[in-house]
mmCIF file of C-alpha atoms in Angstrom:
data_model
loop_
_atom_site.group_PDB
_atom_site.id
_atom_site.type_symbol
_atom_site.label_atom_id
_atom_site.label_comp_id
_atom_site.label_asym_id
_atom_site.label_seq_id
_atom_site.Cartn_x
_atom_site.Cartn_y
_atom_site.Cartn_z
ATOM 1 C CA UNK X 1 135.477 138.736 147.907
ATOM 2 C CA UNK X 2 136.329 137.434 151.391
ATOM 3 C CA UNK X 3 140.062 137.761 150.743
ATOM 4 C CA UNK X 4 139.521 141.287 149.441
ATOM 5 C CA UNK X 5 137.812 142.241 152.708
ATOM 6 C CA UNK X 6 140.709 140.809 154.723
ATOM 7 C CA UNK X 7 143.232 142.737 152.644
ATOM 8 C CA UNK X 8 141.210 145.946 153.008
ATOM 9 C CA UNK X 9 141.032 145.637 156.806
ATOM 10 C CA UNK X 10 144.742 144.857 156.943
ATOM 11 C CA UNK X 11 145.600 147.957 154.959
ATOM 12 C CA UNK X 12 143.347 150.094 157.162
ATOM 13 C CA UNK X 13 145.033 148.718 160.270
ATOM 14 C CA UNK X 14 148.516 149.387 158.912
ATOM 15 C CA UNK X 15 147.460 152.895 157.937
ATOM 16 C CA UNK X 16 146.450 153.597 161.563
ATOM 17 C CA UNK X 17 149.748 152.198 162.830
ATOM 18 C CA UNK X 18 151.701 154.269 160.322
ATOM 19 C CA UNK X 19 150.016 157.442 161.611
ATOM 20 C CA UNK X 20 151.111 156.565 165.167
ATOM 21 C CA UNK X 21 154.665 155.920 163.985
ATOM 22 C CA UNK X 22 154.777 159.400 162.495
ATOM 23 C CA UNK X 23 153.833 160.731 165.948
ATOM 24 C CA UNK X 24 156.773 158.982 167.613
ATOM 25 C CA UNK X 25 155.160 155.699 168.665
ATOM 26 C CA UNK X 26 157.345 152.599 168.231
ATOM 27 C CA UNK X 27 156.210 149.092 167.307
ATOM 28 C CA UNK X 28 158.138 145.868 167.841
ATOM 29 C CA UNK X 29 156.104 144.219 165.086
ATOM 30 C CA UNK X 30 153.603 146.474 163.384
ATOM 31 C CA UNK X 31 152.124 143.550 161.470
ATOM 32 C CA UNK X 32 150.765 141.914 164.642
ATOM 33 C CA UNK X 33 149.592 144.998 166.560
ATOM 34 C CA UNK X 34 145.908 145.940 166.494
ATOM 35 C CA UNK X 35 145.091 149.584 167.220
ATOM 36 C CA UNK X 36 141.569 150.959 166.861
ATOM 37 C CA UNK X 37 140.950 154.203 165.047
ATOM 38 C CA UNK X 38 140.579 156.980 167.626
ATOM 39 C CA UNK X 39 143.021 155.474 170.133
ATOM 40 C CA UNK X 40 145.538 158.044 171.373
ATOM 41 C CA UNK X 41 149.150 157.028 172.075
ATOM 42 C CA UNK X 42 151.880 159.371 173.309
ATOM 43 C CA UNK X 43 155.313 159.908 171.817
ATOM 44 C CA UNK X 44 158.030 157.453 172.844
ATOM 45 C CA UNK X 45 155.665 154.634 173.737
ATOM 46 C CA UNK X 46 156.613 151.135 172.606
ATOM 47 C CA UNK X 47 153.887 148.728 171.487
ATOM 48 C CA UNK X 48 154.924 145.060 171.564
ATOM 49 C CA UNK X 49 153.787 142.211 169.316
ATOM 50 C CA UNK X 50 150.238 140.832 169.530
ATOM 51 C CA UNK X 51 148.977 143.880 171.441
ATOM 52 C CA UNK X 52 145.349 144.974 171.043
ATOM 53 C CA UNK X 53 144.280 148.512 171.989
ATOM 54 C CA UNK X 54 140.637 149.368 171.365
ATOM 55 C CA UNK X 55 137.748 151.667 172.157
ATOM 56 C CA UNK X 56 138.115 154.969 173.940
ATOM 57 C CA UNK X 57 141.695 154.423 175.098
ATOM 58 C CA UNK X 58 144.401 156.998 175.791
ATOM 59 C CA UNK X 59 147.998 155.900 176.412
ATOM 60 C CA UNK X 60 150.572 158.450 177.581
ATOM 61 C CA UNK X 61 154.190 159.058 176.640
ATOM 62 C CA UNK X 62 157.151 156.707 177.110
ATOM 63 C CA UNK X 63 155.068 153.691 178.063
ATOM 64 C CA UNK X 64 155.873 150.057 177.347
ATOM 65 C CA UNK X 65 152.885 147.938 176.333
ATOM 66 C CA UNK X 66 154.320 144.444 176.263
ATOM 67 C CA UNK X 67 153.474 141.384 174.222
ATOM 68 C CA UNK X 68 149.933 139.941 174.353
ATOM 69 C CA UNK X 69 148.471 142.863 176.320
ATOM 70 C CA UNK X 70 144.841 143.859 175.731
ATOM 71 C CA UNK X 71 143.635 147.365 176.621
ATOM 72 C CA UNK X 72 140.082 148.596 176.097
ATOM 73 C CA UNK X 73 138.380 151.876 177.031
ATOM 74 C CA UNK X 74 141.116 152.807 179.495
ATOM 75 C CA UNK X 75 143.375 155.728 180.422
ATOM 76 C CA UNK X 76 147.085 155.006 180.833
ATOM 77 C CA UNK X 77 149.330 157.850 182.017
ATOM 78 C CA UNK X 78 153.010 158.422 181.149
ATOM 79 C CA UNK X 79 155.869 155.977 181.884
ATOM 80 C CA UNK X 80 153.616 153.009 182.582
ATOM 81 C CA UNK X 81 154.799 149.451 181.887
ATOM 82 C CA UNK X 82 152.238 146.756 181.101
ATOM 83 C CA UNK X 83 153.328 143.175 180.436
ATOM 84 C CA UNK X 84 150.971 140.504 179.075
ATOM 85 C CA UNK X 85 147.926 141.831 180.921
ATOM 86 C CA UNK X 86 144.269 142.709 180.306
ATOM 87 C CA UNK X 87 143.026 146.210 181.161
ATOM 88 C CA UNK X 88 139.332 147.037 180.676
ATOM 89 C CA UNK X 89 137.519 150.303 181.472
ATOM 90 C CA UNK X 90 140.161 151.272 184.011
ATOM 91 C CA UNK X 91 142.867 153.864 184.659
ATOM 92 C CA UNK X 92 146.556 153.622 185.567
ATOM 93 C CA UNK X 93 148.706 156.411 187.003
ATOM 94 C CA UNK X 94 152.167 157.390 185.808
ATOM 95 C CA UNK X 95 155.155 155.231 186.672
ATOM 96 C CA UNK X 96 153.075 152.162 187.528
ATOM 97 C CA UNK X 97 154.048 148.619 186.542
ATOM 98 C CA UNK X 98 151.380 146.072 185.646
ATOM 99 C CA UNK X 99 151.855 142.364 184.998
ATOM 100 C CA UNK X 100 152.708 139.956 183.738
ATOM 101 C CA UNK X 101 149.318 138.257 183.665
ATOM 102 C CA UNK X 102 147.404 140.861 185.673
ATOM 103 C CA UNK X 103 143.700 141.480 185.101
ATOM 104 C CA UNK X 104 142.109 144.880 185.695
ATOM 105 C CA UNK X 105 138.347 144.705 185.306
ATOM 106 C CA UNK X 106 135.945 147.643 184.830
ATOM 107 C CA UNK X 107 136.019 150.419 187.402
ATOM 108 C CA UNK X 108 139.589 149.828 188.553
ATOM 109 C CA UNK X 109 141.768 152.864 189.254
ATOM 110 C CA UNK X 110 145.424 152.402 190.131
ATOM 111 C CA UNK X 111 147.488 155.396 191.256
ATOM 112 C CA UNK X 112 151.019 156.531 190.469
ATOM 113 C CA UNK X 113 154.145 154.420 191.028
ATOM 114 C CA UNK X 114 152.178 151.321 191.967
ATOM 115 C CA UNK X 115 152.947 147.663 191.356
ATOM 116 C CA UNK X 116 150.249 145.283 190.125
ATOM 117 C CA UNK X 117 152.079 142.002 189.663
ATOM 118 C CA UNK X 118 151.492 138.563 188.265
ATOM 119 C CA UNK X 119 148.046 137.021 188.675
ATOM 120 C CA UNK X 120 146.636 140.032 190.499
ATOM 121 C CA UNK X 121 142.919 140.564 189.785
ATOM 122 C CA UNK X 122 141.455 144.025 190.445
ATOM 123 C CA UNK X 123 137.767 144.752 190.001
ATOM 124 C CA UNK X 124 135.890 148.013 190.662
ATOM 125 C CA UNK X 125 138.554 149.132 193.136
ATOM 126 C CA UNK X 126 140.913 152.020 193.826
ATOM 127 C CA UNK X 127 144.595 151.719 194.748
ATOM 128 C CA UNK X 128 146.381 154.818 196.037
ATOM 129 C CA UNK X 129 149.799 156.042 194.941
ATOM 130 C CA UNK X 130 152.734 153.779 195.747
ATOM 131 C CA UNK X 131 150.631 150.755 196.684
ATOM 132 C CA UNK X 132 151.978 147.316 195.786
ATOM 133 C CA UNK X 133 150.237 144.018 195.122
ATOM 134 C CA UNK X 134 153.083 141.986 193.683
ATOM 135 C CA UNK X 135 151.404 138.630 193.072
ATOM 136 C CA UNK X 136 148.411 136.336 193.501
ATOM 137 C CA UNK X 137 145.976 138.801 195.030
ATOM 138 C CA UNK X 138 142.255 139.514 194.511
ATOM 139 C CA UNK X 139 141.065 143.078 195.124
ATOM 140 C CA UNK X 140 137.318 143.409 194.560
ATOM 141 C CA UNK X 141 134.977 146.352 195.245
ATOM 142 C CA UNK X 142 137.555 147.874 197.562
ATOM 143 C CA UNK X 143 139.304 151.087 198.476
ATOM 144 C CA UNK X 144 143.020 150.733 199.191
ATOM 145 C CA UNK X 145 144.980 153.816 200.249
ATOM 146 C CA UNK X 146 148.478 155.002 199.398
ATOM 147 C CA UNK X 147 151.703 153.075 200.112
ATOM 148 C CA UNK X 148 149.903 149.913 201.171
ATOM 149 C CA UNK X 149 151.644 146.550 200.857
ATOM 150 C CA UNK X 150 149.408 143.623 199.890
ATOM 151 C CA UNK X 151 151.211 140.315 200.350
ATOM 152 C CA UNK X 152 150.969 137.193 198.222
ATOM 153 C CA UNK X 153 147.606 135.426 198.420
ATOM 154 C CA UNK X 154 145.612 138.307 199.950
ATOM 155 C CA UNK X 155 141.884 138.090 199.217
ATOM 156 C CA UNK X 156 139.299 140.824 199.678
ATOM 157 C CA UNK X 157 136.246 138.731 200.588
ATOM 158 C CA UNK X 158 133.559 141.075 199.310
ATOM 159 C CA UNK X 159 130.557 138.869 198.469
ATOM 160 C CA UNK X 160 128.307 136.876 200.801
ATOM 161 C CA UNK X 161 126.241 135.267 198.040
ATOM 162 C CA UNK X 162 123.611 137.998 198.035
ATOM 163 C CA UNK X 163 125.287 141.373 198.466
ATOM 164 C CA UNK X 164 128.703 142.859 197.756
ATOM 165 C CA UNK X 165 130.472 144.960 200.378
ATOM 166 C CA UNK X 166 133.285 147.491 200.103
ATOM 167 C CA UNK X 167 136.284 147.050 202.425
ATOM 168 C CA UNK X 168 138.676 149.918 203.143
ATOM 169 C CA UNK X 169 142.411 149.737 203.762
ATOM 170 C CA UNK X 170 143.889 153.063 204.813
ATOM 171 C CA UNK X 171 147.307 154.521 203.937
ATOM 172 C CA UNK X 172 150.566 152.771 204.890
ATOM 173 C CA UNK X 173 148.900 149.569 206.066
ATOM 174 C CA UNK X 174 150.649 146.222 205.667
ATOM 175 C CA UNK X 175 148.531 143.194 204.764
ATOM 176 C CA UNK X 176 150.526 139.997 205.294
ATOM 177 C CA UNK X 177 150.556 137.029 202.938
ATOM 178 C CA UNK X 178 147.539 134.726 202.754
ATOM 179 C CA UNK X 179 145.242 137.099 204.646
ATOM 180 C CA UNK X 180 141.483 137.393 204.076
ATOM 181 C CA UNK X 181 139.631 140.668 204.612
ATOM 182 C CA UNK X 182 136.003 139.696 205.208
ATOM 183 C CA UNK X 183 133.909 142.712 204.286
ATOM 184 C CA UNK X 184 132.608 145.071 205.399
ATOM 185 C CA UNK X 185 135.821 145.803 207.275
ATOM 186 C CA UNK X 186 138.177 148.749 207.702
ATOM 187 C CA UNK X 187 141.915 148.484 208.307
ATOM 188 C CA UNK X 188 143.244 151.689 209.857
ATOM 189 C CA UNK X 189 146.218 153.767 208.784
ATOM 190 C CA UNK X 190 149.547 152.070 209.398
ATOM 191 C CA UNK X 191 147.961 148.877 210.757
ATOM 192 C CA UNK X 192 149.758 145.554 210.319
ATOM 193 C CA UNK X 193 147.846 142.366 209.506
ATOM 194 C CA UNK X 194 149.888 139.273 210.360
ATOM 195 C CA UNK X 195 150.287 136.683 207.616
ATOM 196 C CA UNK X 196 147.595 134.014 207.546
ATOM 197 C CA UNK X 197 144.972 136.113 209.346
ATOM 198 C CA UNK X 198 141.267 136.264 208.552
ATOM 199 C CA UNK X 199 140.051 139.745 209.434
ATOM 200 C CA UNK X 200 136.377 139.926 210.435
ATOM 201 C CA UNK X 201 136.370 143.196 212.397
ATOM 202 C CA UNK X 202 137.720 146.714 212.026
ATOM 203 C CA UNK X 203 141.400 147.148 212.870
ATOM 204 C CA UNK X 204 142.612 150.388 214.445
ATOM 205 C CA UNK X 205 145.508 152.264 212.942
ATOM 206 C CA UNK X 206 149.022 151.470 214.169
ATOM 207 C CA UNK X 207 147.798 148.097 215.495
ATOM 208 C CA UNK X 208 148.957 144.534 214.916
ATOM 209 C CA UNK X 209 146.102 142.141 214.136
ATOM 210 C CA UNK X 210 146.631 138.366 214.418
ATOM 211 C CA UNK X 211 143.902 135.815 213.766
ATOM 212 C CA UNK X 212 145.277 132.273 213.628
ATOM 213 C CA UNK X 213 144.272 128.980 215.208
ATOM 214 C CA UNK X 214 146.820 127.427 217.533
ATOM 215 C CA UNK X 215 148.999 124.829 215.828
ATOM 216 C CA UNK X 216 149.275 121.272 217.155
ATOM 217 C CA UNK X 217 151.794 118.578 216.257
ATOM 218 C CA UNK X 218 150.955 114.865 216.566
ATOM 219 C CA UNK X 219 154.172 112.769 216.323
ATOM 220 C CA UNK X 220 153.908 109.486 214.434
ATOM 221 C CA UNK X 221 150.407 110.229 213.153
ATOM 222 C CA UNK X 222 151.288 109.676 209.472
ATOM 223 C CA UNK X 223 152.848 106.265 210.047
ATOM 224 C CA UNK X 224 150.041 105.128 212.348
ATOM 225 C CA UNK X 225 147.419 105.917 209.712
ATOM 226 C CA UNK X 226 149.386 104.349 206.859
ATOM 227 C CA UNK X 227 148.596 107.322 204.652
ATOM 228 C CA UNK X 228 151.974 107.637 202.945
ATOM 229 C CA UNK X 229 154.024 104.742 201.697
ATOM 230 C CA UNK X 230 157.712 105.264 202.214
ATOM 231 C CA UNK X 231 159.986 104.597 199.241
ATOM 232 C CA UNK X 232 162.760 102.069 199.847
#
């Protein structure tokens, strides 16, 4: 009886996939793709192996949904590429690239021609058209405008242990690598945040903001402390 149920579900799944194939959807390996009934997928889209698409999801035309991606209750426009990423209750504009290993949590809305790269985590946030977060960035409860560059290691510090705040980064701003935006804070249009800065106040547009402690070198300190043993 158990094996009969497995075979029945398998046949139902393959029947759904076959209906998408008739509508011009391509599958790298139809035997490992899982598509819920009711999911809409546009013509010319390629679904890779081990992809799961479920719930109230709409995927546009000519997309690439790469291996191991999981999409649930989301809207994906045309010409989007998603590689090995998880998208939940979110939306992605046309021409955007996501992944590999990106995570879009509920309430995330990414515009057109954006880049959401490896190990980028977006939660309940909006990214405007042309904005790029290429790697290792956390964007939580935030509004980010159009054509913003978010460097590697940028963190939107949105929670103080009791309440969550919503930072704003306006259009064309540049947020340097390893910067922290301590909310609530607003970065003005075209502002430039120097790498390694912790931003705790609003930054005016067209301004450079630098927040670093002064470096100090102490010659011979390592040897005097005997911390590291030199190899002979």
